[in-house]
PDB file of C-alpha atoms and ligand atoms in Angstrom:
ATOM      1  CA  UNK A   1      14.021 -10.906  17.439  1.00 61.00           C
ATOM      2  CA  UNK A   2      10.538 -12.017  18.420  1.00 69.00           C
ATOM      3  CA  UNK A   3       8.428 -12.628  15.343  1.00 74.00           C
ATOM      4  CA  UNK A   4       5.326 -13.358  17.368  1.00 80.00           C
ATOM      5  CA  UNK A   5       5.083 -10.099  19.275  1.00 92.00           C
ATOM      6  CA  UNK A   6       1.756  -8.356  19.116  1.00 96.00           C
ATOM      7  CA  UNK A   7       1.531  -4.785  17.879  1.00 98.00           C
ATOM      8  CA  UNK A   8       0.427  -3.303  21.213  1.00 97.00           C
ATOM      9  CA  UNK A   9       0.983   0.341  22.146  1.00 97.00           C
ATOM     10  CA  UNK A  10       3.443  -0.772  24.831  1.00 97.00           C
ATOM     11  CA  UNK A  11       5.674  -2.459  22.234  1.00 97.00           C
ATOM     12  CA  UNK A  12       5.258  -0.196  19.200  1.00 97.00           C
ATOM     13  CA  UNK A  13       4.753   3.184  20.919  1.00 96.00           C
ATOM     14  CA  UNK A  14       8.323   3.674  22.207  1.00 96.00           C
ATOM     15  CA  UNK A  15       9.711   2.967  18.713  1.00 97.00           C
ATOM     16  CA  UNK A  16       7.700   5.673  16.954  1.00 97.00           C
ATOM     17  CA  UNK A  17       9.775   8.800  16.356  1.00 94.00           C
ATOM     18  CA  UNK A  18       7.596  10.807  13.961  1.00 96.00           C
ATOM     19  CA  UNK A  19       4.147  12.385  13.924  1.00 97.00           C
ATOM     20  CA  UNK A  20       2.406   9.266  12.686  1.00 98.00           C
ATOM     21  CA  UNK A  21       1.308   6.968  15.476  1.00 98.00           C
ATOM     22  CA  UNK A  22       0.109   9.658  17.886  1.00 96.00           C
ATOM     23  CA  UNK A  23      -2.228   8.529  19.191  1.00 97.00           C
ATOM     24  CA  UNK A  24      -1.639   4.824  18.543  1.00 98.00           C
ATOM     25  CA  UNK A  25      -4.674   2.580  18.944  1.00 98.00           C
ATOM     26  CA  UNK A  26      -4.459  -1.208  19.073  1.00 98.00           C
ATOM     27  CA  UNK A  27      -7.125  -3.867  19.474  1.00 98.00           C
ATOM     28  CA  UNK A  28      -6.647  -7.621  19.746  1.00 97.00           C
ATOM     29  CA  UNK A  29      -9.526  -7.932  17.298  1.00 98.00           C
ATOM     30  CA  UNK A  30     -12.007  -5.533  15.715  1.00 98.00           C
ATOM     31  CA  UNK A  31     -14.371  -5.416  12.722  1.00 98.00           C
ATOM     32  CA  UNK A  32     -12.101  -3.003  10.765  1.00 98.00           C
ATOM     33  CA  UNK A  33      -9.295  -0.665  11.817  1.00 98.00           C
ATOM     34  CA  UNK A  34     -10.844   1.901   9.448  1.00 98.00           C
ATOM     35  CA  UNK A  35     -13.759   2.269  11.857  1.00 97.00           C
ATOM     36  CA  UNK A  36     -11.482   2.913  14.853  1.00 97.00           C
ATOM     37  CA  UNK A  37     -10.488   6.242  13.255  1.00 97.00           C
ATOM     38  CA  UNK A  38     -13.639   7.254  11.429  1.00 93.00           C
ATOM     39  CA  UNK A  39     -15.582  10.212  12.834  1.00 87.00           C
ATOM     40  CA  UNK A  40     -13.332  10.331  15.872  1.00 92.00           C
ATOM     41  CA  UNK A  41     -12.018  13.889  15.653  1.00 92.00           C
ATOM     42  CA  UNK A  42      -8.529  12.503  16.290  1.00 96.00           C
ATOM     43  CA  UNK A  43      -5.571  14.447  14.872  1.00 96.00           C
ATOM     44  CA  UNK A  44      -3.775  13.700  11.628  1.00 97.00           C
ATOM     45  CA  UNK A  45      -1.323  10.865  12.108  1.00 98.00           C
ATOM     46  CA  UNK A  46      -3.552   8.847  14.434  1.00 98.00           C
ATOM     47  CA  UNK A  47      -2.936   5.148  13.748  1.00 98.00           C
ATOM     48  CA  UNK A  48      -5.072   2.077  14.435  1.00 98.00           C
ATOM     49  CA  UNK A  49      -3.824  -1.513  14.198  1.00 98.00           C
ATOM     50  CA  UNK A  50      -5.141  -4.911  15.169  1.00 98.00           C
ATOM     51  CA  UNK A  51      -4.145  -8.563  15.137  1.00 98.00           C
ATOM     52  CA  UNK A  52      -7.361  -9.611  13.417  1.00 97.00           C
ATOM     53  CA  UNK A  53     -10.303  -8.037  11.608  1.00 98.00           C
ATOM     54  CA  UNK A  54     -13.672  -9.716  11.630  1.00 98.00           C
ATOM     55  CA  UNK A  55     -15.019  -7.548   8.782  1.00 97.00           C
ATOM     56  CA  UNK A  56     -11.914  -6.266   6.969  1.00 97.00           C
ATOM     57  CA  UNK A  57     -12.748  -4.228   3.885  1.00 96.00           C
ATOM     58  CA  UNK A  58     -11.019  -4.157   0.514  1.00 94.00           C
ATOM     59  CA  UNK A  59     -11.697  -1.948  -2.472  1.00 91.00           C
ATOM     60  CA  UNK A  60     -14.855  -2.110  -4.540  1.00 87.00           C
ATOM     61  CA  UNK A  61     -16.909  -3.733  -1.793  1.00 90.00           C
ATOM     62  CA  UNK A  62     -14.591  -6.717  -1.476  1.00 91.00           C
ATOM     63  CA  UNK A  63     -13.655  -8.175   1.900  1.00 93.00           C
ATOM     64  CA  UNK A  64     -10.087  -8.357   3.216  1.00 94.00           C
ATOM     65  CA  UNK A  65      -9.221 -11.580   5.017  1.00 92.00           C
ATOM     66  CA  UNK A  66      -6.416 -12.177   7.487  1.00 92.00           C
ATOM     67  CA  UNK A  67      -5.000 -14.988   9.586  1.00 92.00           C
ATOM     68  CA  UNK A  68      -4.769 -13.569  13.160  1.00 95.00           C
ATOM     69  CA  UNK A  69      -1.353 -12.260  14.184  1.00 96.00           C
ATOM     70  CA  UNK A  70       0.295 -12.689  10.777  1.00 96.00           C
ATOM     71  CA  UNK A  71      -0.473  -9.526   8.766  1.00 97.00           C
ATOM     72  CA  UNK A  72      -0.124  -5.799   9.155  1.00 98.00           C
ATOM     73  CA  UNK A  73      -3.608  -4.298   9.309  1.00 98.00           C
ATOM     74  CA  UNK A  74      -3.136  -0.568   9.707  1.00 98.00           C
ATOM     75  CA  UNK A  75      -5.198   2.572   9.313  1.00 98.00           C
ATOM     76  CA  UNK A  76      -3.796   6.091   9.387  1.00 98.00           C
ATOM     77  CA  UNK A  77      -5.883   9.236   9.718  1.00 97.00           C
ATOM     78  CA  UNK A  78      -4.937  11.994   7.266  1.00 96.00           C
ATOM     79  CA  UNK A  79      -6.345  15.482   7.011  1.00 95.00           C
ATOM     80  CA  UNK A  80      -5.160  16.678   3.594  1.00 94.00           C
ATOM     81  CA  UNK A  81      -5.702  20.342   2.688  1.00 91.00           C
ATOM     82  CA  UNK A  82      -8.285  19.494   0.024  1.00 82.00           C
ATOM     83  CA  UNK A  83     -10.555  16.495  -0.264  1.00 66.00           C
ATOM     84  CA  UNK A  84     -10.093  16.268  -4.034  1.00 67.00           C
ATOM     85  CA  UNK A  85      -6.687  14.650  -3.642  1.00 80.00           C
ATOM     86  CA  UNK A  86      -7.832  11.271  -2.450  1.00 80.00           C
ATOM     87  CA  UNK A  87      -6.788   9.698  -5.756  1.00 80.00           C
ATOM     88  CA  UNK A  88      -3.264  10.999  -5.357  1.00 92.00           C
ATOM     89  CA  UNK A  89      -3.046   9.729  -1.793  1.00 94.00           C
ATOM     90  CA  UNK A  90      -3.587   6.196  -3.045  1.00 93.00           C
ATOM     91  CA  UNK A  91      -0.345   6.383  -4.998  1.00 95.00           C
ATOM     92  CA  UNK A  92       1.468   8.151  -2.158  1.00 96.00           C
ATOM     93  CA  UNK A  93       0.574   5.268   0.188  1.00 97.00           C
ATOM     94  CA  UNK A  94       1.191   2.515  -2.345  1.00 97.00           C
ATOM     95  CA  UNK A  95       4.675   3.879  -2.980  1.00 97.00           C
ATOM     96  CA  UNK A  96       5.532   3.906   0.735  1.00 98.00           C
ATOM     97  CA  UNK A  97       4.255   0.330   1.043  1.00 98.00           C
ATOM     98  CA  UNK A  98       6.204  -0.757  -2.061  1.00 98.00           C
ATOM     99  CA  UNK A  99       9.421   0.662  -0.601  1.00 97.00           C
ATOM    100  CA  UNK A 100       8.793  -1.083   2.720  1.00 98.00           C
ATOM    101  CA  UNK A 101       8.147  -4.393   0.978  1.00 98.00           C
ATOM    102  CA  UNK A 102      11.241  -3.943  -1.167  1.00 97.00           C
ATOM    103  CA  UNK A 103      13.470  -3.297   1.856  1.00 97.00           C
ATOM    104  CA  UNK A 104      12.156  -6.490   3.485  1.00 97.00           C
ATOM    105  CA  UNK A 105      12.409  -8.749   0.446  1.00 97.00           C
ATOM    106  CA  UNK A 106      15.271  -7.285  -1.631  1.00 95.00           C
ATOM    107  CA  UNK A 107      12.933  -7.574  -4.581  1.00 96.00           C
ATOM    108  CA  UNK A 108      11.345  -4.763  -6.440  1.00 97.00           C
ATOM    109  CA  UNK A 109       8.096  -3.586  -4.873  1.00 98.00           C
ATOM    110  CA  UNK A 110       5.809  -2.608  -7.729  1.00 98.00           C
ATOM    111  CA  UNK A 111       2.650  -0.525  -7.822  1.00 97.00           C
ATOM    112  CA  UNK A 112      -0.462  -1.503  -9.731  1.00 95.00           C
ATOM    113  CA  UNK A 113      -2.536   1.641 -10.146  1.00 94.00           C
ATOM    114  CA  UNK A 114      -4.248   2.771  -8.114  1.00 90.00           C
ATOM    115  CA  UNK A 115      -3.554   0.870  -4.930  1.00 91.00           C
ATOM    116  CA  UNK A 116      -2.020  -2.589  -5.123  1.00 95.00           C
ATOM    117  CA  UNK A 117       1.559  -3.472  -4.233  1.00 97.00           C
ATOM    118  CA  UNK A 118       3.064  -6.454  -6.011  1.00 97.00           C
ATOM    119  CA  UNK A 119       6.296  -8.400  -6.061  1.00 97.00           C
ATOM    120  CA  UNK A 120       6.909 -10.639  -9.061  1.00 93.00           C
ATOM    121  CA  UNK A 121       3.295 -10.157 -10.225  1.00 92.00           C
ATOM    122  CA  UNK A 122       1.902 -11.337  -6.873  1.00 95.00           C
ATOM    123  CA  UNK A 123      -0.103  -8.961  -4.695  1.00 96.00           C
ATOM    124  CA  UNK A 124       1.456  -8.472  -1.273  1.00 97.00           C
ATOM    125  CA  UNK A 125      -0.515  -5.458  -0.063  1.00 97.00           C
ATOM    126  CA  UNK A 126      -3.532  -3.314  -0.814  1.00 96.00           C
ATOM    127  CA  UNK A 127      -4.487   0.231   0.106  1.00 96.00           C
ATOM    128  CA  UNK A 128      -8.016   1.438   0.801  1.00 96.00           C
ATOM    129  CA  UNK A 129      -8.808   5.136   1.170  1.00 94.00           C
ATOM    130  CA  UNK A 130     -12.050   6.249   2.704  1.00 94.00           C
ATOM    131  CA  UNK A 131     -12.780   9.969   2.896  1.00 91.00           C
ATOM    132  CA  UNK A 132     -15.409  11.796   4.892  1.00 87.00           C
ATOM    133  CA  UNK A 133     -15.761  15.385   6.056  1.00 85.00           C
ATOM    134  CA  UNK A 134     -12.268  16.338   4.910  1.00 86.00           C
ATOM    135  CA  UNK A 135     -10.582  13.467   6.723  1.00 93.00           C
ATOM    136  CA  UNK A 136      -9.160  10.486   4.857  1.00 95.00           C
ATOM    137  CA  UNK A 137      -8.637   7.142   6.536  1.00 96.00           C
ATOM    138  CA  UNK A 138      -5.868   5.314   4.748  1.00 97.00           C
ATOM    139  CA  UNK A 139      -6.024   1.567   5.312  1.00 98.00           C
ATOM    140  CA  UNK A 140      -3.167  -0.753   4.489  1.00 98.00           C
ATOM    141  CA  UNK A 141      -3.317  -4.521   4.498  1.00 97.00           C
ATOM    142  CA  UNK A 142       0.134  -6.086   4.138  1.00 97.00           C
ATOM    143  CA  UNK A 143       0.619  -9.847   4.068  1.00 97.00           C
ATOM    144  CA  UNK A 144       3.656 -10.561   6.226  1.00 97.00           C
ATOM    145  CA  UNK A 145       3.947 -13.978   7.857  1.00 96.00           C
ATOM    146  CA  UNK A 146       1.156 -15.994   6.279  1.00 94.00           C
ATOM    147  CA  UNK A 147       2.127 -19.322   4.813  1.00 93.00           C
ATOM    148  CA  UNK A 148       0.889 -19.906   1.285  1.00 89.00           C
ATOM    149  CA  UNK A 149      -2.271 -21.718   2.339  1.00 87.00           C
ATOM    150  CA  UNK A 150      -3.282 -18.977   4.812  1.00 86.00           C
ATOM    151  CA  UNK A 151      -3.106 -16.214   2.220  1.00 88.00           C
ATOM    152  CA  UNK A 152      -6.286 -14.355   1.337  1.00 78.00           C
ATOM    153  CA  UNK A 153      -7.644 -15.529  -1.999  1.00 77.00           C
ATOM    154  CA  UNK A 154      -8.033 -12.853  -4.645  1.00 72.00           C
ATOM    155  CA  UNK A 155     -10.007 -13.829  -7.691  1.00 69.00           C
ATOM    156  CA  UNK A 156      -8.290 -11.146  -9.721  1.00 75.00           C
ATOM    157  CA  UNK A 157      -4.625 -11.897  -9.133  1.00 86.00           C
ATOM    158  CA  UNK A 158      -1.990 -14.048  -7.525  1.00 93.00           C
ATOM    159  CA  UNK A 159      -1.164 -13.211  -3.913  1.00 95.00           C
ATOM    160  CA  UNK A 160       1.907 -13.551  -1.705  1.00 96.00           C
ATOM    161  CA  UNK A 161       3.204 -12.661   1.754  1.00 96.00           C
ATOM    162  CA  UNK A 162       6.653 -11.361   2.593  1.00 97.00           C
ATOM    163  CA  UNK A 163       7.313 -14.736   4.202  1.00 97.00           C
ATOM    164  CA  UNK A 164       6.226 -16.621   1.097  1.00 96.00           C
ATOM    165  CA  UNK A 165       8.612 -14.469  -0.944  1.00 96.00           C
ATOM    166  CA  UNK A 166      11.622 -14.724   1.360  1.00 97.00           C
ATOM    167  CA  UNK A 167      11.169 -18.128   2.995  1.00 96.00           C
ATOM    168  CA  UNK A 168      11.396 -16.757   6.530  1.00 96.00           C
ATOM    169  CA  UNK A 169       9.311 -15.016   9.162  1.00 97.00           C
ATOM    170  CA  UNK A 170       9.580 -11.262   9.620  1.00 97.00           C
ATOM    171  CA  UNK A 171       9.294  -8.944  12.609  1.00 97.00           C
ATOM    172  CA  UNK A 172       5.932  -7.202  12.199  1.00 98.00           C
ATOM    173  CA  UNK A 173       6.779  -4.572  14.818  1.00 98.00           C
ATOM    174  CA  UNK A 174       9.829  -3.424  12.877  1.00 97.00           C
ATOM    175  CA  UNK A 175       7.972  -3.514   9.576  1.00 98.00           C
ATOM    176  CA  UNK A 176       5.146  -1.430  11.001  1.00 98.00           C
ATOM    177  CA  UNK A 177       7.535   1.196  12.385  1.00 98.00           C
ATOM    178  CA  UNK A 178       9.328   1.430   9.022  1.00 98.00           C
ATOM    179  CA  UNK A 179       6.066   1.571   7.130  1.00 98.00           C
ATOM    180  CA  UNK A 180       4.811   4.466   9.252  1.00 98.00           C
ATOM    181  CA  UNK A 181       8.115   6.329   8.810  1.00 98.00           C
ATOM    182  CA  UNK A 182       7.976   5.949   5.041  1.00 97.00           C
ATOM    183  CA  UNK A 183       4.334   6.855   4.904  1.00 98.00           C
ATOM    184  CA  UNK A 184       4.938  10.017   6.869  1.00 98.00           C
ATOM    185  CA  UNK A 185       7.900  11.000   4.703  1.00 96.00           C
ATOM    186  CA  UNK A 186       5.921  10.379   1.507  1.00 96.00           C
ATOM    187  CA  UNK A 187       2.908  12.234   2.775  1.00 96.00           C
ATOM    188  CA  UNK A 188       5.026  15.202   3.867  1.00 95.00           C
ATOM    189  CA  UNK A 189       6.793  15.325   0.505  1.00 93.00           C
ATOM    190  CA  UNK A 190       3.419  15.292  -1.183  1.00 94.00           C
ATOM    191  CA  UNK A 191       2.054  18.007   1.128  1.00 93.00           C
ATOM    192  CA  UNK A 192       5.020  20.163   0.162  1.00 92.00           C
ATOM    193  CA  UNK A 193       5.222  19.590  -3.587  1.00 91.00           C
ATOM    194  CA  UNK A 194       2.369  17.400  -4.763  1.00 92.00           C
ATOM    195  CA  UNK A 195       2.762  14.161  -6.651  1.00 93.00           C
ATOM    196  CA  UNK A 196       5.353  15.449  -9.121  1.00 92.00           C
ATOM    197  CA  UNK A 197       8.493  14.576  -7.112  1.00 92.00           C
ATOM    198  CA  UNK A 198       7.172  11.058  -6.522  1.00 95.00           C
ATOM    199  CA  UNK A 199       6.261  10.347 -10.127  1.00 94.00           C
ATOM    200  CA  UNK A 200       9.675   9.064 -11.267  1.00 94.00           C
ATOM    201  CA  UNK A 201       9.723   6.442  -8.479  1.00 95.00           C
ATOM    202  CA  UNK A 202       6.088   5.561  -9.117  1.00 95.00           C
ATOM    203  CA  UNK A 203       6.572   5.184 -12.841  1.00 93.00           C
ATOM    204  CA  UNK A 204       9.653   3.041 -12.347  1.00 95.00           C
ATOM    205  CA  UNK A 205       7.473   0.704 -10.291  1.00 97.00           C
ATOM    206  CA  UNK A 206       4.406   0.910 -12.519  1.00 96.00           C
ATOM    207  CA  UNK A 207       3.144  -2.618 -13.229  1.00 95.00           C
ATOM    208  CA  UNK A 208       0.699  -1.551 -15.933  1.00 95.00           C
ATOM    209  CA  UNK A 209       3.041   0.534 -18.084  1.00 94.00           C
ATOM    210  CA  UNK A 210       2.808  -0.605 -21.702  1.00 94.00           C
ATOM    211  CA  UNK A 211       0.009  -3.104 -21.058  1.00 95.00           C
ATOM    212  CA  UNK A 212      -3.309  -2.971 -22.849  1.00 96.00           C
ATOM    213  CA  UNK A 213      -5.859  -2.250 -20.151  1.00 95.00           C
ATOM    214  CA  UNK A 214      -9.544  -1.534 -19.760  1.00 95.00           C
ATOM    215  CA  UNK A 215     -10.927   0.768 -17.082  1.00 93.00           C
ATOM    216  CA  UNK A 216     -14.662   1.304 -17.328  1.00 90.00           C
ATOM    217  CA  UNK A 217     -15.375   2.039 -20.994  1.00 91.00           C
ATOM    218  CA  UNK A 218     -11.811   3.086 -21.830  1.00 93.00           C
ATOM    219  CA  UNK A 219      -9.409   0.609 -23.468  1.00 95.00           C
ATOM    220  CA  UNK A 220      -5.857   1.345 -24.550  1.00 96.00           C
ATOM    221  CA  UNK A 221      -2.206   1.170 -23.579  1.00 96.00           C
ATOM    222  CA  UNK A 222      -1.340   2.304 -20.053  1.00 96.00           C
ATOM    223  CA  UNK A 223       1.271   5.054 -20.192  1.00 93.00           C
ATOM    224  CA  UNK A 224       2.092   6.114 -16.648  1.00 93.00           C
ATOM    225  CA  UNK A 225       0.478   8.688 -14.402  1.00 93.00           C
ATOM    226  CA  UNK A 226      -0.580  12.301 -14.794  1.00 93.00           C
ATOM    227  CA  UNK A 227       0.716  14.740 -12.155  1.00 90.00           C
ATOM    228  CA  UNK A 228      -2.676  14.524 -10.432  1.00 91.00           C
ATOM    229  CA  UNK A 229      -2.428  10.730 -10.096  1.00 92.00           C
ATOM    230  CA  UNK A 230      -4.761   9.797 -12.947  1.00 93.00           C
ATOM    231  CA  UNK A 231      -3.813   6.859 -15.173  1.00 94.00           C
ATOM    232  CA  UNK A 232      -2.870   7.740 -18.753  1.00 96.00           C
ATOM    233  CA  UNK A 233      -4.467   5.448 -21.332  1.00 96.00           C
ATOM    234  CA  UNK A 234      -3.642   5.841 -25.009  1.00 96.00           C
ATOM    235  CA  UNK A 235      -6.151   4.334 -27.417  1.00 93.00           C
ATOM    236  CA  UNK A 236      -5.358   2.986 -30.887  1.00 90.00           C
ATOM    237  CA  UNK A 237      -6.260   6.300 -32.545  1.00 91.00           C
ATOM    238  CA  UNK A 238      -3.612   8.028 -30.433  1.00 92.00           C
ATOM    239  CA  UNK A 239      -6.028   9.854 -28.144  1.00 94.00           C
ATOM    240  CA  UNK A 240      -5.055  10.012 -24.493  1.00 96.00           C
ATOM    241  CA  UNK A 241      -7.623   9.600 -21.730  1.00 95.00           C
ATOM    242  CA  UNK A 242      -6.875  10.295 -18.080  1.00 95.00           C
ATOM    243  CA  UNK A 243      -8.735   7.939 -15.768  1.00 94.00           C
ATOM    244  CA  UNK A 244      -9.333   9.011 -12.169  1.00 90.00           C
ATOM    245  CA  UNK A 245     -10.505   5.762 -10.605  1.00 86.00           C
ATOM    246  CA  UNK A 246     -11.844   2.318 -11.344  1.00 86.00           C
ATOM    247  CA  UNK A 247     -10.974  -1.329 -11.657  1.00 87.00           C
ATOM    248  CA  UNK A 248      -8.228  -2.099 -14.136  1.00 91.00           C
ATOM    249  CA  UNK A 249      -8.489  -5.204 -16.279  1.00 90.00           C
ATOM    250  CA  UNK A 250      -5.470  -6.246 -18.253  1.00 87.00           C
ATOM    251  CA  UNK A 251      -6.163  -7.668 -21.697  1.00 80.00           C
ATOM    252  CA  UNK A 252      -6.160 -11.466 -21.902  1.00 62.00           C
ATOM    253  CA  UNK A 253      -2.805 -12.880 -22.918  1.00 53.00           C
ATOM    254  CA  UNK A 254      -0.909  -9.789 -21.834  1.00 50.00           C
ATOM    255  CA  UNK A 255       2.298 -11.038 -20.264  1.00 46.00           C
ATOM    256  CA  UNK A 256       2.967  -9.953 -16.701  1.00 48.00           C
ATOM    257  CA  UNK A 257       6.008  -7.729 -16.504  1.00 44.00           C
ATOM    258  CA  UNK A 258       9.111  -9.835 -16.010  1.00 41.00           C
ATOM    259  CA  UNK A 259      10.194  -9.970 -12.384  1.00 40.00           C
ATOM    260  CA  UNK A 260      13.228  -7.825 -11.751  1.00 40.00           C
ATOM    261  CA  UNK A 261      15.695  -8.515  -9.006  1.00 41.00           C
ATOM    262  CA  UNK A 262      16.802  -5.465  -7.078  1.00 43.00           C
ATOM    263  CA  UNK A 263      20.470  -4.824  -6.688  1.00 42.00           C
ATOM    264  CA  UNK A 264      20.848  -4.817  -2.861  1.00 39.00           C
ATOM    265  CA  UNK A 265      23.169  -1.783  -2.962  1.00 40.00           C
ATOM    266  CA  UNK A 266      20.548   0.205  -4.850  1.00 39.00           C
ATOM    267  CA  UNK A 267      17.781  -1.077  -2.612  1.00 37.00           C
ATOM    268  CA  UNK A 268      19.694   0.165   0.439  1.00 36.00           C
ATOM    269  CA  UNK A 269      20.408   3.553  -1.048  1.00 35.00           C
ATOM    270  CA  UNK A 270      16.671   3.979  -1.535  1.00 34.00           C
ATOM    271  CA  UNK A 271      15.785   2.793   1.927  1.00 34.00           C
ATOM    272  CA  UNK A 272      15.610   6.211   3.559  1.00 33.00           C
ATOM    273  CA  UNK A 273      12.222   7.769   4.128  1.00 33.00           C
ATOM    274  CA  UNK A 274      10.676   9.249   1.025  1.00 33.00           C
ATOM    275  CA  UNK A 275       7.153   9.239  -0.480  1.00 33.00           C
ATOM    276  CA  UNK A 276       3.252   9.196  -0.273  1.00 31.00           C
ATOM    277  CA  UNK A 277      -0.379   7.760  -1.424  1.00 31.00           C
ATOM    278  CA  UNK A 278      -4.384   8.057  -2.579  1.00 31.00           C
ATOM    279  CA  UNK A 279      -7.980   6.641  -3.108  1.00 33.00           C
ATOM    280  CA  UNK A 280      -9.255   3.273  -4.099  1.00 37.00           C
TER     281      UNK A 280
HETATM  282  C1  BTN B   1      -7.567  -3.778  -1.323  1.00 94.34           C
HETATM  283  O1  BTN B   1      -6.559  -4.272  -1.828  1.00 94.34           O
HETATM  284  O2  BTN B   1      -8.690  -4.010  -1.789  1.00 94.34           O
HETATM  285  C2  BTN B   1      -7.417  -2.887  -0.118  1.00 94.34           C
HETATM  286  C3  BTN B   1      -7.255  -3.691   1.147  1.00 94.34           C
HETATM  287  C4  BTN B   1      -7.158  -2.828   2.388  1.00 94.34           C
HETATM  288  C5  BTN B   1      -7.155  -3.652   3.656  1.00 94.34           C
HETATM  289  C6  BTN B   1      -6.851  -2.818   4.878  1.00 94.34           C
HETATM  290  S1  BTN B   1      -6.474  -3.794   6.307  1.00 94.34           S
HETATM  291  C7  BTN B   1      -6.523  -2.378   7.321  1.00 94.34           C
HETATM  292  C8  BTN B   1      -7.700  -1.559   6.839  1.00 94.34           C
HETATM  293  N1  BTN B   1      -8.935  -2.012   7.444  1.00 94.34           N
HETATM  294  C9  BTN B   1      -9.783  -2.511   6.544  1.00 94.34           C
HETATM  295  O3  BTN B   1     -10.933  -2.962   6.804  1.00 94.34           O
HETATM  296  N2  BTN B   1      -9.243  -2.439   5.310  1.00 94.34           N
HETATM  297  C10 BTN B   1      -7.924  -1.847   5.339  1.00 94.34           C
END
């Protein structure tokens, strides 16, 4: 297995069996893979990847850093039936990424609403959804082979790569192919039945559940997701607010959820294609 292969169309293309990845665009370097798909008129399932972004974007105006050739930097073009579902797509994508990370690490991939993927309280991947004219470009940044000191710094939380978690390098080509398969399966499930069938898996992986959180001017205990992807927050007086988007701050002193080790038999039984994602 060659861990230093690039993600070129010649290498990845023949391994893609589904709709996602047609067409498949690759650049040695580019400002942001999001821009390779934006306003292009390409069909749903078009994918753009690169070895290095010179102006990678994160949520909320943040930048997304990478060390060339070590991460997965992927954008997928989606054309959902209605534009109002961007928030749900964030969870659909985050779930697919969490499952991919879990299969690679044998540790539970967890979702921090609306778009972060964590293992043991460390962020391994982020999802950025950008919608325009009915199309949604879903960007995924997944830290794969970075050593600890090459990891992007996040002021808000601890970060990790799959390599840092497992102590070995991973095949990015294989990971990308699996990620696209899972993403397609999740997205198709969501197209068919909405978020509801994905909610049990999402809630099982929900990092915030039971924590006291603040989003905008709402503070209370996070209590899972509504069927439309909004975060449920219950305040002290018992009132429930559904929050559609925003930055989540966890109350000082709140313990991170204890890391859980995945039983490899269970992890394998879940490794088939399944879910989907939304907006950040
Ligand atoms: C976040 O956690 O804030 C989201 C990060 C999203 C990064 C990915 S990398 C591929 C795509 N291109 C970008 O410029 N951003 C997304």
